[in-house]
Amino acid sequence: MGLLTVNMENIEKEHICCAIADKKGETCVSSKKAWLKERFADGLVFRKLNERGKVFIEYIPAEKAWYPIEAPNYLHINCFWVSGKFKGQGYANQLLESCIEDAKERNMDGITVLSSGKKMPFLSDPKYLKYKGFLTADTAAPYFELLYLPLKENSPVPKFKECAKKGEIEEQGMVLYYTNQCPHTDKYAPLLQKIASQHGAEFKLYKIETTQQAQNAPSPFTTYSFFNEGKFVTNEILSEAKFLKYLSYHGMLQ
C-alpha cells in the first residue's frame, strides 16, 4: 500500500479519511471536499494511504493557512492522523517525511503544526512530533503550542498572532467559531445551537469563511473553538451528549 495525493482530478472518488461514516454525514463530507477544492489553488496538499482509513497528512504554505500564525516561508500541517489498525506500521513516518521532502524541494525554512502541552483531541501528538525534532515556537492560552521543525540553520522562529494568544473574547454567553476544514463541524455546530435554543440558552455561531478571517481569529484552532462568558472552553468537537452534559454542569438545562 503506497501513498496517494488527493487533488482536483480524483477528489470526488477518493475517501478523505476523516469523513463521518453514516449517511447523515454525507453533507458534511461534501462541505469538507468543497473546502479542499478551494485550497488546492493555495498550494494545499492532502496525502493519504491508498486504503480506506484514517491515515493522512494535510498541509499548506503557512501564508495561506487558516490559522492565526506568523510563519513566512513555512509549510503548515493542518491535520496529521494515523489511527486504528494502521498504527505502528510506519505510516506516520512516511507521511511526515513526504511533507519534509516537499518543504525542502520548495526551499522552505521549515514546517509548523498546531499542538498542545499534552495530547488533546483533534490536535497533533506533541510527544511524537518532538521525538521527530519539532521544537516549541510559541504558546497560547490555555494549552496550545505552535511547534516547528526548522530546515535551515537560521530559520526564523514562527509565532502566534496576538489576537489568538489570550484565550478570551469580549462577547459573553456561548460562542462557537468554526470552519469547514473538518467535516464534522458542519453537522455538530448547528446542532449545538439548536440544542441550546431548546433549553432557552443563547448560542452564537460564527462560521469562518475566508483565509483572512481565519488568520485573525481569536483562537489558534480555527476549525472549532468554543467560548463561554468570554473564556475559551475547548477545541473538541462536542457531540450532542457531551454538550448536554456541559449545559447540565453549568445549570443551563431547562
Coordinates of C-alpha atoms in Angstrom, one line a residue:
M1 CA 0.0 0.0 0.0
G2 CA 1.5 3.3 -1.1
L3 CA 0.7 6.9 -0.6
L4 CA -1.8 8.8 -2.8
T5 CA -2.2 12.5 -3.3
V6 CA -5.8 13.8 -3.5
N7 CA -6.3 16.6 -6.0
M8 CA -8.9 18.2 -8.3
E9 CA -8.7 15.2 -10.6
N10 CA -9.6 12.5 -8.1
I11 CA -11.2 14.2 -5.1
E12 CA -14.7 13.2 -6.0
K13 CA -13.9 9.5 -5.9
E14 CA -11.4 9.4 -3.1
H15 CA -12.3 8.8 0.6
I16 CA -10.9 11.8 2.6
C17 CA -10.2 9.7 5.6
C18 CA -11.7 11.7 8.4
A19 CA -15.2 11.7 6.9
I20 CA -18.2 10.7 9.0
A21 CA -19.2 7.2 8.1
D22 CA -23.0 7.2 8.4
K23 CA -25.4 8.5 5.8
K24 CA -26.2 11.6 7.8
G25 CA -22.6 12.7 7.3
E26 CA -22.8 13.0 3.5
T27 CA -23.4 16.7 3.6
C28 CA -20.5 17.2 5.9
V29 CA -18.2 15.2 3.6
S30 CA -19.2 17.4 0.7
S31 CA -18.5 20.6 2.7
K32 CA -15.0 19.4 3.5
K33 CA -14.3 18.4 -0.1
A34 CA -15.6 21.9 -1.3
W35 CA -13.2 23.5 1.3
L36 CA -10.3 21.4 0.0
K37 CA -11.0 22.3 -3.7
E38 CA -10.8 26.0 -2.8
R39 CA -7.5 25.5 -1.0
F40 CA -5.7 23.5 -3.7
A41 CA -5.0 26.7 -5.6
D42 CA -3.3 28.0 -2.5
G43 CA -0.9 25.1 -2.5
L44 CA -2.7 22.7 -0.2
V45 CA -1.6 19.0 -0.2
F46 CA -3.7 16.2 1.0
R47 CA -1.8 12.9 1.0
K48 CA -3.2 9.7 2.3
L49 CA -2.6 5.9 2.4
N50 CA -4.1 4.3 -0.7
E51 CA -6.5 2.5 1.5
R52 CA -9.8 3.4 3.2
G53 CA -8.9 4.5 6.7
K54 CA -7.7 7.5 8.8
V55 CA -4.2 7.7 7.5
F56 CA -3.3 11.1 6.0
I57 CA -1.5 14.4 6.2
E58 CA -2.8 17.7 5.1
Y59 CA -0.6 20.8 4.7
I60 CA -0.4 24.2 3.1
P61 CA 2.0 27.2 2.8
A62 CA 1.7 29.0 6.2
E63 CA 0.9 32.3 4.4
K64 CA -2.3 30.7 3.2
A65 CA -3.1 28.5 6.3
W66 CA -6.3 29.1 8.1
Y67 CA -4.5 29.7 11.4
P68 CA -3.6 33.0 13.2
I69 CA 0.2 32.4 12.9
E70 CA 3.2 34.3 11.5
A71 CA 5.4 31.7 9.8
P72 CA 6.7 33.1 6.4
N73 CA 8.2 30.6 4.1
Y74 CA 7.0 27.6 6.2
L75 CA 4.7 24.8 5.4
H76 CA 1.9 24.4 7.9
I77 CA 0.4 21.0 8.8
N78 CA -3.4 21.3 9.1
C79 CA -4.1 17.8 10.1
F80 CA -2.0 14.6 10.6
W81 CA -3.7 11.4 11.6
V82 CA -2.9 7.7 11.7
S83 CA -5.4 5.6 13.6
G84 CA -6.9 2.1 14.1
K85 CA -5.3 -0.9 12.6
F86 CA -2.8 1.2 10.7
K87 CA -0.9 2.4 13.8
G88 CA 2.6 1.1 14.4
Q89 CA 3.3 0.3 10.8
G90 CA 5.5 3.3 9.9
Y91 CA 2.8 5.2 8.0
A92 CA 3.1 8.3 10.2
N93 CA 6.9 8.4 9.5
Q94 CA 6.2 8.0 5.7
L95 CA 3.6 10.8 5.7
L96 CA 5.7 13.2 7.7
E97 CA 8.8 12.5 5.6
S98 CA 6.9 13.2 2.4
C99 CA 5.9 16.6 3.9
I100 CA 9.5 17.3 4.9
E101 CA 10.8 16.4 1.5
D102 CA 8.2 18.7 -0.1
A103 CA 9.2 21.6 2.1
K104 CA 12.9 21.1 1.1
E105 CA 12.0 21.0 -2.6
R106 CA 10.1 24.2 -2.2
N107 CA 13.2 25.7 -0.3
M108 CA 11.0 26.4 2.8
D109 CA 12.5 27.4 6.1
G110 CA 10.6 24.7 7.9
I111 CA 7.3 23.2 9.0
T112 CA 4.8 24.3 11.6
V113 CA 1.9 22.4 13.3
L114 CA -0.6 23.2 16.0
S115 CA -0.3 21.0 19.1
S116 CA -0.6 21.2 22.9
G117 CA 1.3 20.7 26.0
K118 CA -0.1 17.2 26.3
K119 CA -2.1 15.2 23.8
M120 CA -5.5 16.7 23.2
P121 CA -8.4 15.7 20.9
F122 CA -8.1 17.0 17.3
L123 CA -4.6 18.2 17.8
S124 CA -1.4 16.6 16.6
D125 CA 0.5 14.4 19.2
P126 CA 3.3 16.6 20.8
K127 CA 5.2 13.6 22.0
Y128 CA 5.6 12.1 18.6
L129 CA 6.4 15.5 16.9
K130 CA 9.0 16.4 19.5
Y131 CA 10.6 13.0 19.1
K132 CA 10.8 13.8 15.4
G133 CA 12.7 17.0 16.1
F134 CA 9.9 19.6 16.3
L135 CA 10.5 22.4 18.8
T136 CA 8.1 24.8 20.6
A137 CA 8.0 28.1 18.9
D138 CA 5.2 29.8 20.8
T139 CA 2.3 29.1 23.2
A140 CA -1.3 30.4 23.5
A141 CA -3.9 30.1 26.3
P142 CA -5.0 27.8 27.6
Y143 CA -2.9 24.8 26.2
F144 CA -2.0 25.5 22.6
E145 CA 1.6 25.1 21.3
L146 CA 2.9 26.1 17.9
L147 CA 5.6 23.5 17.1
Y148 CA 8.1 24.0 14.3
L149 CA 10.7 21.9 12.5
P150 CA 13.5 24.2 11.2
L151 CA 15.1 23.1 7.9
K152 CA 17.7 25.7 7.7
E153 CA 20.4 26.9 10.1
N154 CA 18.9 30.3 10.6
S155 CA 15.2 29.6 10.1
P156 CA 13.1 32.3 11.8
V157 CA 11.0 31.2 14.7
P158 CA 7.3 31.3 13.9
K159 CA 4.7 32.7 16.4
F160 CA 1.0 33.0 17.1
K161 CA -0.6 36.3 16.3
E162 CA -1.5 38.3 19.4
C163 CA -5.3 38.1 18.6
A164 CA -5.2 34.4 19.4
K165 CA -2.9 34.2 22.4
K166 CA -5.2 35.1 25.3
G167 CA -8.0 32.6 25.0
E168 CA -10.5 35.3 25.5
I169 CA -13.2 37.2 23.6
E170 CA -15.2 40.2 24.6
E171 CA -18.5 38.6 23.7
Q172 CA -20.4 37.0 26.6
G173 CA -22.6 33.8 26.5
M174 CA -21.8 30.7 24.5
V175 CA -19.9 31.5 21.2
L176 CA -18.6 29.0 18.7
Y177 CA -16.1 29.8 15.9
Y178 CA -15.8 27.1 13.2
T179 CA -14.8 26.3 9.7
N180 CA -15.4 23.5 7.1
Q181 CA -11.8 22.4 7.5
C182 CA -13.2 19.4 9.4
P183 CA -16.2 17.5 8.0
H184 CA -17.7 17.1 11.5
T185 CA -18.2 20.8 12.2
D186 CA -21.0 21.4 9.6
K187 CA -23.0 18.7 11.4
Y188 CA -22.3 19.5 15.0
A189 CA -22.0 23.3 15.1
P190 CA -25.7 24.0 14.1
L191 CA -26.8 21.0 16.2
L192 CA -25.4 22.6 19.3
Q193 CA -27.1 25.9 18.6
K194 CA -30.4 24.0 18.2
I195 CA -30.0 22.2 21.5
A196 CA -29.1 25.4 23.3
S197 CA -32.2 27.1 21.9
Q198 CA -34.4 24.2 23.0
H199 CA -33.2 24.9 26.6
G200 CA -33.5 28.6 26.4
A201 CA -29.8 29.3 26.2
E202 CA -28.3 31.8 23.7
F203 CA -25.6 30.2 21.5
K204 CA -23.9 32.3 18.8
L205 CA -22.3 30.7 15.7
Y206 CA -19.5 32.4 13.7
K207 CA -18.5 30.5 10.6
I208 CA -15.1 31.5 9.3
E209 CA -15.4 31.7 5.6
T210 CA -12.1 33.3 4.4
T211 CA -8.4 32.9 4.9
Q212 CA -8.2 36.5 6.3
Q213 CA -10.9 35.8 8.8
A214 CA -9.1 32.6 9.9
Q215 CA -5.8 34.4 10.2
N216 CA -7.3 37.0 12.6
A217 CA -9.4 34.5 14.7
P218 CA -9.4 34.7 18.5
S219 CA -8.1 31.2 18.9
P220 CA -5.3 29.1 17.3
F221 CA -7.7 26.3 16.4
T222 CA -10.0 28.0 13.9
T223 CA -11.6 24.7 12.9
Y224 CA -13.6 24.7 16.1
S225 CA -13.2 27.0 19.2
F226 CA -15.9 27.1 21.8
F227 CA -16.1 30.1 24.3
N228 CA -18.4 30.7 27.2
E229 CA -18.6 34.0 29.1
G230 CA -15.6 35.3 27.2
K231 CA -13.3 32.4 28.1
F232 CA -12.1 29.6 25.8
V233 CA -13.6 26.3 26.7
T234 CA -12.5 23.6 24.2
N235 CA -11.4 22.8 20.7
E236 CA -13.0 19.4 20.9
I237 CA -15.9 19.0 18.6
L238 CA -18.7 18.3 21.1
S239 CA -21.3 15.6 20.4
E240 CA -24.9 16.1 21.5
A241 CA -24.3 14.0 24.6
K242 CA -21.2 15.9 25.7
F243 CA -22.9 19.3 25.0
L244 CA -25.9 18.3 27.1
K245 CA -23.5 17.3 29.9
Y246 CA -21.8 20.7 29.7
L247 CA -25.2 22.5 29.9
S248 CA -26.2 20.4 32.8
Y249 CA -22.9 21.1 34.7
H250 CA -23.4 24.8 34.2
G251 CA -27.1 24.8 35.2
M252 CA -28.4 25.7 31.8
L253 CA -30.8 22.8 31.2
Q254 CA -34.5 23.5 31.4

